[in-house]
């Protein structure tokens, strides 16, 4: 029997009526969307059709999915992953894909994963189990897995989960459109090769259809990778070696972001203040087009339109005098530093291979506050690192109290495969670890509330992010010190506006403000505003993500 099929990712045989589903078992050079392909039917199946898998497509009787292909990205983890998802989203737009409004109408679902703690990795596996039914609902749907777990596991993900069609590593974002195209044509593949090339920074300009999770605010990658190898951390394995992006590319991108309406940028890097360090040390800064981090900040500060500059995550050992001074001198540098401490015990800091003592950390915090007295400092802390005693833990509580963190992300130590600390036998019992975590969180809650109460009566400026979780007409935004401010009545304000507000109330997790009036609008009235999402969207990636070191304020990974 012969006939013509309309290729829509499923095959419908049009020569007979009603439309008959066709299983394609051979390799296929035709792309979905191609019409009128001639096929020869060599067998007729009476049995129910098999589930879709490698080498064969089934054609159920659902209506065909429209072109172009629609994607949905789910992101786990830190800002670095959130920004990687934005980059993938941008690449897919350039390749002709469209953002789905909801996973239920997506053809392509991408999970951008995190492996910083075991919990984040397990979440991926449970999500993949649940996604079997998503995939089975509409034939031809494909699933891609990227990010840190993908980098670590590579092909093993394809072997273990037959519902996954492609895998891409942290250095392979540019390959995603080709991998997605191939997957939609029935080919499974993994691309996780590490690269030392600067190519990864050469990405296309922002596509007009790329929606902004927060109008007026943008991430900008300045360096990637990490050479520190802290004994608990998997990042050097998943993100590779430290590499700094040429300053010209960073400044060009910042300029374009500002022209496109971003008034706040957050510079990203696993150890962001190590920017340019390797090149300087080897006398290659000029050749590689990099410069000291403080100089990069000064250049960015000079760009018109950028009102706020933030960076995350810095490592305490890479604060030099110039960077400290920059906090007192650069008008656009926000009065907030996310400065991971991890532990306040010198013994544990040494076992963690952090490279500083508790007193050295206190000295950096004091120097920063001397340069910028209103500076808020937040942090990442790990409890129950192998061998941590009650006295070590008390030392951590002491530094938290002394420095007076505005906020912190507190984690129970999670052994990660291949890291030095995972080999250590002296594990803190789970009940003890949980008790320490709760004590630390209680201390942080007390400090945060005290910090909030001290703000009541102040006037500040917030960048409006979107609707408040409190509902009604309330809006939320962040002040320069990155404190969350909910506006009781946000009438007349829109996401992306800078608004003058008076703080009228302090709550444990946020400040309540009343709007005094609109400041300058960051984002031009156009795409950035039109794209504001009321609900979840592809770049709204932190929802559902496990906190991974400084989501609101801080760490990357
Ligand atoms: N580069 C930053 C630094 O050196 O401070 C940290 C970035 S790291 C990817 C994000 C945070 O996750 C860390 O600051 C640490 O608190 C936490 N983290 C990393 N590995 C962890 C582990 N094995 N168990 C628990 N928390 C961990
Ligand atoms: Fe690098 Fe930070 Fe991980 Fe240490 S904790 S290895 S500095 S990313």
Coordinates of C-alpha atoms and ligand atoms in Angstrom, one line a residue:
X1 CA 0.0 0.0 0.0
X2 CA 1.3 3.5 -0.8
X3 CA 0.3 7.0 0.1
X4 CA 1.3 10.5 1.0
X5 CA 1.9 11.7 4.6
X6 CA 1.8 15.1 6.0
X7 CA 4.8 15.4 8.3
X8 CA 3.9 17.1 11.6
X9 CA 6.1 15.1 13.9
X10 CA 3.4 12.4 13.7
X11 CA 2.5 11.0 10.4
X12 CA -1.0 11.0 9.0
X13 CA -1.7 9.1 5.9
X14 CA -3.9 11.2 3.7
X15 CA -4.7 8.8 0.9
X16 CA -7.4 7.1 2.9
X17 CA -10.2 8.4 5.0
X18 CA -10.4 8.6 7.9
X19 CA -6.8 9.6 8.5
X20 CA -4.6 6.7 9.5
X21 CA -1.8 6.9 11.9
X22 CA 1.6 5.7 10.5
X23 CA 4.5 4.3 12.4
X24 CA 7.8 5.3 10.9
X25 CA 10.5 2.8 11.6
X26 CA 13.4 3.9 9.3
X27 CA 15.7 6.8 9.5
X28 CA 14.2 10.0 8.2
X29 CA 15.8 13.0 6.4
X30 CA 12.5 14.8 6.2
X31 CA 11.8 17.5 8.7
X32 CA 8.4 17.8 10.5
X33 CA 6.4 20.4 8.5
X34 CA 7.4 18.9 5.2
X35 CA 4.3 18.0 3.3
X36 CA 3.4 15.2 0.9
X37 CA 6.2 12.7 1.6
X38 CA 5.6 9.5 -0.3
X39 CA 5.6 6.4 1.9
X40 CA 5.2 2.7 1.4
X41 CA 3.2 0.8 4.0
X42 CA 4.7 -2.6 4.6
X43 CA 2.7 -3.8 7.6
X44 CA -0.6 -3.1 9.2
X45 CA -0.8 -3.2 13.0
X46 CA -3.9 -4.5 14.7
X47 CA -2.4 -4.3 18.1
X48 CA -2.2 -1.1 20.1
X49 CA 0.6 1.1 19.1
X50 CA 3.8 1.0 21.1
X51 CA 4.8 4.0 23.2
X52 CA 7.0 6.5 21.3
X53 CA 10.7 5.8 21.6
X54 CA 13.9 5.9 19.6
X55 CA 13.6 4.7 16.0
X56 CA 9.8 4.9 15.7
X57 CA 7.1 7.5 15.8
X58 CA 3.5 6.8 16.4
X59 CA 0.6 8.8 15.2
X60 CA -2.3 8.9 17.6
X61 CA -5.5 10.7 16.7
X62 CA -4.8 14.0 18.4
X63 CA -4.9 17.1 16.3
X64 CA -1.5 17.9 15.0
X65 CA 0.6 20.4 17.0
X66 CA 0.9 23.8 15.2
X67 CA 4.2 25.1 13.8
X68 CA 6.5 26.5 14.9
X69 CA 7.5 24.1 17.7
X70 CA 6.8 25.4 21.2
X71 CA 9.2 24.9 24.1
X72 CA 9.0 25.1 27.8
X73 CA 12.1 25.2 30.1
X74 CA 12.1 24.2 33.7
X75 CA 15.1 25.4 35.7
X76 CA 16.5 24.1 38.9
X77 CA 19.1 25.9 41.0
X78 CA 21.0 29.1 41.0
X79 CA 21.1 32.3 39.0
X80 CA 23.7 30.9 36.7
X81 CA 21.2 28.2 35.7
X82 CA 18.4 30.7 35.3
X83 CA 20.6 32.7 33.0
X84 CA 21.6 29.6 31.0
X85 CA 17.9 28.9 30.5
X86 CA 17.5 32.4 29.2
X87 CA 20.4 31.8 26.8
X88 CA 18.8 28.5 25.6
X89 CA 15.5 30.3 25.2
X90 CA 17.1 33.0 23.1
X91 CA 18.9 30.4 20.9
X92 CA 15.6 28.5 20.4
X93 CA 13.8 31.7 19.4
X94 CA 16.6 32.4 16.9
X95 CA 16.1 28.9 15.5
X96 CA 12.4 29.5 14.9
X97 CA 10.9 28.0 18.0
X98 CA 8.3 29.7 20.1
X99 CA 7.9 29.9 23.9
X100 CA 4.9 27.8 25.1
X101 CA 2.5 29.5 27.5
X102 CA 2.2 26.3 29.5
X103 CA 3.9 22.8 29.4
X104 CA 0.6 21.3 28.4
X105 CA 1.0 22.9 24.9
X106 CA 4.7 22.4 24.5
X107 CA 6.3 20.1 22.0
X108 CA 9.8 20.4 23.6
X109 CA 10.4 20.3 27.3
X110 CA 13.8 21.1 28.7
X111 CA 14.9 20.5 32.2
X112 CA 17.9 22.6 33.2
X113 CA 19.3 20.8 36.2
X114 CA 21.3 21.4 39.4
X115 CA 23.5 19.0 41.3
X116 CA 24.9 21.2 44.0
X117 CA 23.1 19.1 46.6
X118 CA 21.7 15.5 46.4
X119 CA 18.1 16.8 46.9
X120 CA 18.2 18.9 43.7
X121 CA 19.5 15.9 41.7
X122 CA 16.8 13.6 43.1
X123 CA 14.1 16.2 42.2
X124 CA 15.2 15.8 38.6
X125 CA 14.8 12.0 38.7
X126 CA 11.3 12.2 40.2
X127 CA 10.3 14.9 37.7
X128 CA 11.5 12.7 34.8
X129 CA 9.3 9.9 36.1
X130 CA 6.3 12.2 36.1
X131 CA 7.1 13.5 32.7
X132 CA 6.5 10.0 31.1
X133 CA 2.8 10.8 31.0
X134 CA 3.3 14.3 29.6
X135 CA 5.3 12.7 26.8
X136 CA 2.8 9.9 26.2
X137 CA -0.1 12.3 25.9
X138 CA 1.0 13.7 22.5
X139 CA 3.2 11.7 20.2
X140 CA 6.3 13.4 19.0
X141 CA 6.9 15.4 22.1
X142 CA 10.6 15.5 23.2
X143 CA 12.4 16.0 26.4
X144 CA 15.9 17.5 26.8
X145 CA 18.0 17.5 29.9
X146 CA 20.8 20.1 30.4
X147 CA 22.8 21.7 33.2
X148 CA 25.0 20.3 35.9
X149 CA 23.5 16.8 36.2
X150 CA 23.6 16.5 32.5
X151 CA 27.3 17.5 32.5
X152 CA 28.1 14.9 35.1
X153 CA 26.0 12.0 33.8
X154 CA 26.1 12.5 30.0
X155 CA 24.9 9.5 28.0
X156 CA 24.0 7.7 31.2
X157 CA 20.8 9.8 31.3
X158 CA 19.8 8.5 27.9
X159 CA 20.5 4.9 29.0
X160 CA 18.6 5.3 32.2
X161 CA 15.6 7.3 31.1
X162 CA 14.2 6.3 27.7
X163 CA 11.8 9.2 27.9
X164 CA 14.8 11.6 27.5
X165 CA 15.6 12.5 23.9
X166 CA 18.7 14.7 24.3
X167 CA 21.2 15.8 26.9
X168 CA 23.4 18.9 26.8
X169 CA 26.2 20.0 29.1
X170 CA 27.0 23.3 30.6
X171 CA 29.4 24.2 27.8
X172 CA 27.1 23.1 25.0
X173 CA 24.2 25.5 25.1
X174 CA 24.8 26.6 21.5
X175 CA 24.0 23.0 20.4
X176 CA 20.5 22.9 21.9
X177 CA 18.6 24.0 18.8
X178 CA 20.3 21.3 16.6
X179 CA 19.8 18.7 19.3
X180 CA 16.1 19.7 19.6
X181 CA 15.7 19.5 15.8
X182 CA 17.3 16.1 15.7
X183 CA 15.2 14.9 18.6
X184 CA 12.0 16.0 16.9
X185 CA 13.2 13.9 13.9
X186 CA 13.6 10.9 16.2
X187 CA 17.3 11.0 17.0
X188 CA 18.6 10.8 20.5
X189 CA 22.0 12.3 21.4
X190 CA 24.1 13.6 24.3
X191 CA 26.6 16.5 23.9
X192 CA 28.5 17.2 27.1
X193 CA 32.1 17.8 26.0
X194 CA 33.9 20.4 28.1
X195 CA 35.5 23.2 26.3
X196 CA 38.2 25.8 27.2
X197 CA 37.1 28.0 24.4
X198 CA 35.8 31.6 24.6
X199 CA 33.2 30.6 22.0
X200 CA 30.6 29.9 24.6
X201 CA 30.3 33.6 25.2
X202 CA 29.5 34.3 21.6
X203 CA 25.8 34.1 21.7
X204 CA 23.3 35.8 19.4
X205 CA 21.7 39.1 20.4
X206 CA 18.6 39.1 22.4
X207 CA 15.7 38.0 20.2
X208 CA 12.7 40.3 20.2
X209 CA 10.4 37.5 21.4
X210 CA 12.6 36.7 24.4
X211 CA 10.5 37.5 27.4
X212 CA 12.0 39.0 30.5
X213 CA 11.3 37.3 33.8
X214 CA 11.8 40.7 35.5
X215 CA 11.5 43.8 33.3
X216 CA 14.3 46.2 33.9
X217 CA 16.6 43.6 35.3
X218 CA 19.1 41.4 33.5
X219 CA 21.9 38.9 34.2
X220 CA 25.2 39.2 32.4
X221 CA 27.9 36.4 32.5
X222 CA 31.4 37.7 33.0
X223 CA 33.2 34.5 33.9
X224 CA 32.5 30.9 34.2
X225 CA 33.9 27.8 35.9
X226 CA 35.9 27.5 39.1
X227 CA 39.4 26.5 40.0
X228 CA 39.0 26.6 43.8
X229 CA 37.9 22.9 44.4
X230 CA 36.4 23.5 47.8
X231 CA 36.2 20.1 49.4
X232 CA 32.4 19.9 49.5
X233 CA 31.6 21.4 46.1
X234 CA 30.9 19.8 42.8
X235 CA 30.9 23.0 40.7
X236 CA 34.5 22.6 39.3
X237 CA 33.4 19.3 37.9
X238 CA 30.1 20.5 36.5
X239 CA 31.2 23.9 35.3
X240 CA 34.8 23.3 34.4
X241 CA 37.8 25.5 34.8
X242 CA 37.8 29.2 35.4
X243 CA 37.5 31.3 32.2
X244 CA 37.0 35.1 31.9
X245 CA 35.1 36.7 29.1
X246 CA 36.8 39.6 27.2
X247 CA 35.7 42.9 28.7
X248 CA 34.7 44.3 25.3
X249 CA 31.9 41.7 24.9
X250 CA 30.7 42.3 28.5
X251 CA 30.6 46.1 27.9
X252 CA 28.8 45.7 24.6
X253 CA 26.2 43.4 26.1
X254 CA 25.7 45.8 29.1
X255 CA 25.3 48.7 26.7
X256 CA 22.7 46.8 24.6
X257 CA 20.9 45.7 27.8
X258 CA 20.7 49.3 29.0
X259 CA 19.5 50.5 25.6
X260 CA 16.9 47.7 25.7
X261 CA 15.5 48.9 29.0
X262 CA 17.5 47.1 31.7
X263 CA 18.5 49.5 34.5
X264 CA 19.8 46.8 36.8
X265 CA 22.3 44.2 35.8
X266 CA 23.7 41.4 37.9
X267 CA 27.2 40.2 36.8
X268 CA 27.4 36.4 37.1
X269 CA 30.3 34.1 37.7
X270 CA 31.0 31.2 40.0
X271 CA 33.8 33.2 41.7
X272 CA 32.8 36.5 40.0
X273 CA 35.4 38.7 41.6
X274 CA 38.2 36.4 40.3
X275 CA 37.3 37.9 36.9
X276 CA 40.5 38.4 34.8
X277 CA 42.7 37.0 37.6
X278 CA 44.4 34.2 35.6
X279 CA 45.0 36.4 32.6
X280 CA 46.6 39.1 34.8
X281 CA 48.8 36.6 36.6
X282 CA 50.1 35.2 33.3
X283 CA 50.6 38.6 31.8
X284 CA 47.9 37.9 29.2
X285 CA 45.2 40.4 30.3
X286 CA 45.8 42.6 27.3
X287 CA 45.9 39.7 24.8
X288 CA 42.8 38.1 26.3
X289 CA 41.0 41.5 26.6
X290 CA 40.3 41.2 30.3
X291 CA 41.1 43.5 33.2
X292 CA 40.8 43.5 37.0
X293 CA 37.3 43.1 38.3
X294 CA 37.2 46.6 40.0
X295 CA 38.2 48.2 36.7
X296 CA 35.4 46.2 34.9
X297 CA 33.0 47.6 37.5
X298 CA 34.2 51.2 36.9
X299 CA 33.7 50.8 33.1
X300 CA 30.2 49.5 33.6
X301 CA 29.4 52.3 36.1
X302 CA 30.3 54.8 33.4
X303 CA 27.7 53.4 31.0
X304 CA 24.6 55.6 30.6
X305 CA 21.3 54.1 31.7
X306 CA 22.6 51.5 34.2
X307 CA 21.2 52.6 37.6
X308 CA 22.1 49.5 39.6
X309 CA 25.0 47.0 39.3
X310 CA 25.2 43.8 41.4
X311 CA 27.5 40.8 41.2
X312 CA 27.3 37.3 42.5
X313 CA 28.9 35.2 43.9
X314 CA 32.2 36.7 45.0
X315 CA 34.7 34.6 47.0
X316 CA 36.1 36.3 50.1
X317 CA 39.7 35.7 49.1
X318 CA 39.3 37.7 45.9
X319 CA 38.5 41.0 47.6
X320 CA 41.4 43.4 47.0
X321 CA 41.7 47.1 48.1
X322 CA 40.5 48.3 44.7
X323 CA 37.3 46.2 44.9
X324 CA 36.6 47.4 48.4
X325 CA 37.2 51.0 47.4
X326 CA 34.9 50.6 44.4
X327 CA 32.0 50.0 46.9
X328 CA 32.6 53.5 48.3
X329 CA 33.1 55.2 44.9
X330 CA 30.9 53.7 42.2
X331 CA 27.4 55.3 42.3
X332 CA 25.6 52.4 40.6
X333 CA 27.2 49.7 42.6
X334 CA 24.4 48.5 45.0
X335 CA 25.0 48.6 48.7
X336 CA 24.8 44.8 49.0
X337 CA 27.3 42.0 48.8
X338 CA 26.5 38.3 48.9
X339 CA 29.6 37.0 50.7
X340 CA 29.5 33.2 51.3
X341 CA 31.0 32.3 54.7
X342 CA 30.2 28.6 54.8
X343 CA 31.5 28.1 58.3
X344 CA 32.8 30.3 61.2
X345 CA 35.2 27.6 62.4
X346 CA 38.8 27.9 61.3
X347 CA 39.2 24.1 61.5
X348 CA 36.2 23.5 59.3
X349 CA 37.1 26.3 56.9
X350 CA 40.5 24.7 56.5
X351 CA 38.9 21.2 55.9
X352 CA 36.6 22.9 53.3
X353 CA 39.7 24.4 51.6
X354 CA 38.2 27.9 51.7
X355 CA 41.4 29.8 52.0
X356 CA 40.4 32.2 54.8
X357 CA 39.9 32.2 58.5
X358 CA 36.8 33.5 60.4
X359 CA 38.7 36.6 61.4
X360 CA 39.9 37.3 57.9
X361 CA 36.3 37.1 56.8
X362 CA 35.3 39.5 59.6
X363 CA 38.0 41.9 58.3
X364 CA 36.7 41.8 54.7
X365 CA 33.2 42.5 55.9
X366 CA 34.4 45.4 58.1
X367 CA 36.5 46.9 55.3
X368 CA 33.5 46.8 53.0
X369 CA 31.3 48.5 55.6
X370 CA 34.0 51.1 56.2
X371 CA 33.9 51.9 52.4
X372 CA 30.1 51.7 52.3
X373 CA 28.4 52.1 55.7
X374 CA 24.9 51.2 54.5
X375 CA 26.2 47.9 52.9
X376 CA 24.0 44.8 53.5
X377 CA 25.9 41.5 53.6
X378 CA 24.2 38.2 53.0
X379 CA 25.8 34.8 53.0
X380 CA 25.7 31.0 52.3
X381 CA 26.3 28.7 55.3
X382 CA 26.8 24.9 55.5
X383 CA 26.0 23.1 58.7
X384 CA 27.1 19.6 59.6
X385 CA 30.2 19.4 57.4
X386 CA 31.9 16.1 58.2
X387 CA 33.6 16.4 61.6
X388 CA 31.8 19.6 62.6
X389 CA 31.6 19.7 66.4
X390 CA 29.2 21.7 68.6
X391 CA 32.1 24.1 69.2
X392 CA 32.6 24.5 65.4
X393 CA 29.0 25.2 65.0
X394 CA 29.0 27.8 67.8
X395 CA 31.9 29.5 66.0
X396 CA 29.6 29.8 62.9
X397 CA 26.8 31.3 65.0
X398 CA 29.3 33.8 66.4
X399 CA 30.4 35.1 63.0
X400 CA 26.7 35.3 61.8
X401 CA 25.9 37.4 64.8
X402 CA 29.1 39.6 64.6
X403 CA 28.7 40.4 60.9
X404 CA 24.9 40.7 61.2
X405 CA 23.9 39.1 58.0
X406 CA 20.9 40.7 56.3
X407 CA 20.0 37.3 55.1
X408 CA 21.6 33.9 54.5
X409 CA 21.0 30.6 52.8
X410 CA 21.6 27.8 55.2
X411 CA 22.2 24.3 54.0
X412 CA 22.8 20.9 55.5
X413 CA 26.0 19.4 54.1
X414 CA 25.2 17.1 51.3
X415 CA 28.0 14.7 50.1
X416 CA 28.6 15.0 46.4
X417 CA 30.3 12.3 44.4
X418 CA 33.9 12.8 43.5
X419 CA 34.5 15.6 46.1
X420 CA 37.1 15.3 48.8
X421 CA 34.7 15.8 51.7
X422 CA 32.5 13.0 50.5
X423 CA 35.3 10.6 51.4
X424 CA 35.4 11.7 55.0
X425 CA 33.9 9.2 57.5
X426 CA 33.0 11.6 60.4
X427 CA 29.4 12.3 59.4
X428 CA 27.3 14.4 61.7
X429 CA 24.1 12.4 62.6
X430 CA 21.0 13.6 60.7
X431 CA 19.1 14.6 63.8
X432 CA 22.0 16.7 65.0
X433 CA 22.4 18.3 61.5
X434 CA 18.7 19.2 61.4
X435 CA 18.9 20.7 64.9
X436 CA 21.8 22.9 63.9
X437 CA 20.2 24.0 60.7
X438 CA 17.1 25.1 62.7
X439 CA 19.2 27.0 65.3
X440 CA 21.0 28.8 62.5
X441 CA 17.8 29.6 60.7
X442 CA 16.3 30.9 63.9
X443 CA 19.3 33.2 64.5
X444 CA 19.1 34.4 60.9
X445 CA 15.4 35.1 61.2
X446 CA 16.0 37.2 64.3
X447 CA 18.8 39.2 62.5
X448 CA 16.7 39.7 59.4
X449 CA 13.7 40.9 61.4
X450 CA 15.9 43.3 63.4
X451 CA 17.3 44.6 60.1
X452 CA 13.8 45.1 58.7
X453 CA 12.6 46.9 61.8
X454 CA 15.6 49.3 61.6
X455 CA 14.4 50.3 58.1
X456 CA 10.9 51.4 59.2
X457 CA 10.4 55.1 58.4
X458 CA 13.1 55.2 55.8
X459 CA 12.6 56.3 52.2
X460 CA 14.1 54.2 49.5
X461 CA 13.7 53.3 45.9
X462 CA 12.6 49.9 44.6
X463 CA 12.7 48.3 41.2
X464 CA 9.2 46.9 40.8
X465 CA 9.4 43.2 39.9
X466 CA 5.7 42.1 39.6
X467 CA 2.7 41.2 41.6
X468 CA 3.3 40.5 45.3
X469 CA 2.6 37.0 46.6
X470 CA 0.3 38.7 49.0
X471 CA -2.2 39.2 46.2
X472 CA -4.6 42.0 45.6
X473 CA -3.1 45.1 44.0
X474 CA 0.1 44.6 45.9
X475 CA 3.4 44.7 44.0
X476 CA 6.8 43.6 45.1
X477 CA 10.2 44.9 44.3
X478 CA 13.8 45.1 45.7
X479 CA 15.5 48.0 47.3
X480 CA 19.2 48.7 46.5
X481 CA 20.3 46.5 49.4
X482 CA 18.2 43.7 47.8
X483 CA 15.6 43.6 50.5
X484 CA 12.1 42.5 49.4
X485 CA 9.6 45.3 49.6
X486 CA 5.8 44.7 49.2
X487 CA 3.8 47.8 48.2
X488 CA 0.4 47.8 49.9
X489 CA -1.0 49.7 46.9
X490 CA 0.9 49.5 43.6
X491 CA -1.6 51.4 41.6
X492 CA 0.0 53.3 38.7
X493 CA 3.2 51.3 38.9
X494 CA 4.3 48.5 36.5
X495 CA 7.1 46.0 36.6
X496 CA 10.3 47.6 35.5
X497 CA 9.5 51.0 37.2
X498 CA 11.7 52.4 39.8
X499 CA 9.5 53.7 42.5
X500 CA 10.2 55.9 45.6
X501 CA 8.7 54.3 48.6
X502 CA 8.5 54.9 52.4
X503 CA 8.9 51.8 54.6
X504 CA 5.9 51.6 56.9
X505 CA 6.2 48.1 58.4
X506 CA 8.6 45.3 59.0
X507 CA 7.7 41.6 58.7
X508 CA 9.9 38.6 59.1
X509 CA 10.4 38.1 55.3
X510 CA 9.8 41.5 53.8
X511 CA 9.3 45.2 54.3
X512 CA 5.9 46.8 53.6
X513 CA 6.2 50.1 51.8
X514 CA 3.9 52.9 50.5
X515 CA 4.5 54.3 47.1
X516 CA 5.6 58.0 47.1
X517 CA 5.7 58.2 43.3
X518 CA 7.2 56.8 40.2
X519 CA 10.9 57.2 39.6
X520 CA 12.3 56.9 36.1
X521 CA 11.0 53.9 34.1
X522 CA 13.8 51.5 33.4
X523 CA 12.3 49.6 30.6
X524 CA 11.0 51.2 27.5
X525 CA 7.3 50.7 27.0
X526 CA 7.5 47.8 24.6
X527 CA 8.6 44.2 24.6
X528 CA 10.0 44.0 28.1
X529 CA 6.8 45.2 29.6
X530 CA 4.6 43.4 27.2
X531 CA 6.3 40.2 28.1
X532 CA 5.6 40.4 31.8
X533 CA 4.2 37.1 32.8
X534 CA 1.4 36.9 35.2
X535 CA 2.1 33.2 35.8
X536 CA 4.9 30.8 35.1
X537 CA 7.0 31.2 32.0
X538 CA 10.1 29.8 30.5
X539 CA 12.5 32.3 32.0
X540 CA 10.6 32.3 35.3
X541 CA 12.9 29.6 36.2
X542 CA 13.3 29.7 39.9
X543 CA 9.8 28.5 40.7
X544 CA 9.9 25.0 41.8
X545 CA 13.7 25.1 42.0
X546 CA 15.4 24.0 45.1
X547 CA 17.2 26.9 46.8
X548 CA 20.8 26.7 45.7
X549 CA 22.9 29.2 47.4
X550 CA 21.7 32.7 47.2
X551 CA 18.7 32.6 45.0
X552 CA 17.4 36.0 45.8
X553 CA 20.6 37.6 46.6
X554 CA 23.4 35.5 45.9
X555 CA 25.4 32.5 44.9
X556 CA 25.8 31.0 41.6
X557 CA 26.7 27.5 40.9
Ligands
LIG1 N1 31.2 30.1 44.6 C1 30.5 30.5 45.8 C2 31.5 30.5 46.9 O1 32.6 30.0 46.8 O2 31.2 31.0 47.9 C3 29.5 29.4 46.1 C4 28.6 29.0 45.1 S1 27.9 27.4 45.4 C5 27.7 26.8 43.9 C6 26.4 27.8 46.2 C7 26.3 27.4 47.6 O3 25.9 26.1 47.7 C8 27.6 27.4 48.4 O4 27.9 28.7 48.8 C9 27.3 26.5 49.5 O5 26.8 27.1 50.6 C10 26.3 25.5 48.9 N2 26.9 24.2 48.7 C11 27.7 23.9 47.8 N3 28.1 22.6 47.9 C12 27.3 22.1 48.9 C13 27.2 20.8 49.5 N4 27.9 19.8 49.1 N5 26.4 20.7 50.6 C14 25.6 21.7 51.0 N6 25.7 22.9 50.5 C15 26.5 23.1 49.4
LIG2 FE1 34.2 27.1 43.5 FE2 32.5 28.3 45.2 FE3 32.3 25.7 44.7 FE4 34.3 26.7 46.1 S1 32.1 26.8 46.7 S2 34.5 25.2 44.5 S3 34.7 28.6 45.1 S4 32.0 27.3 43.2

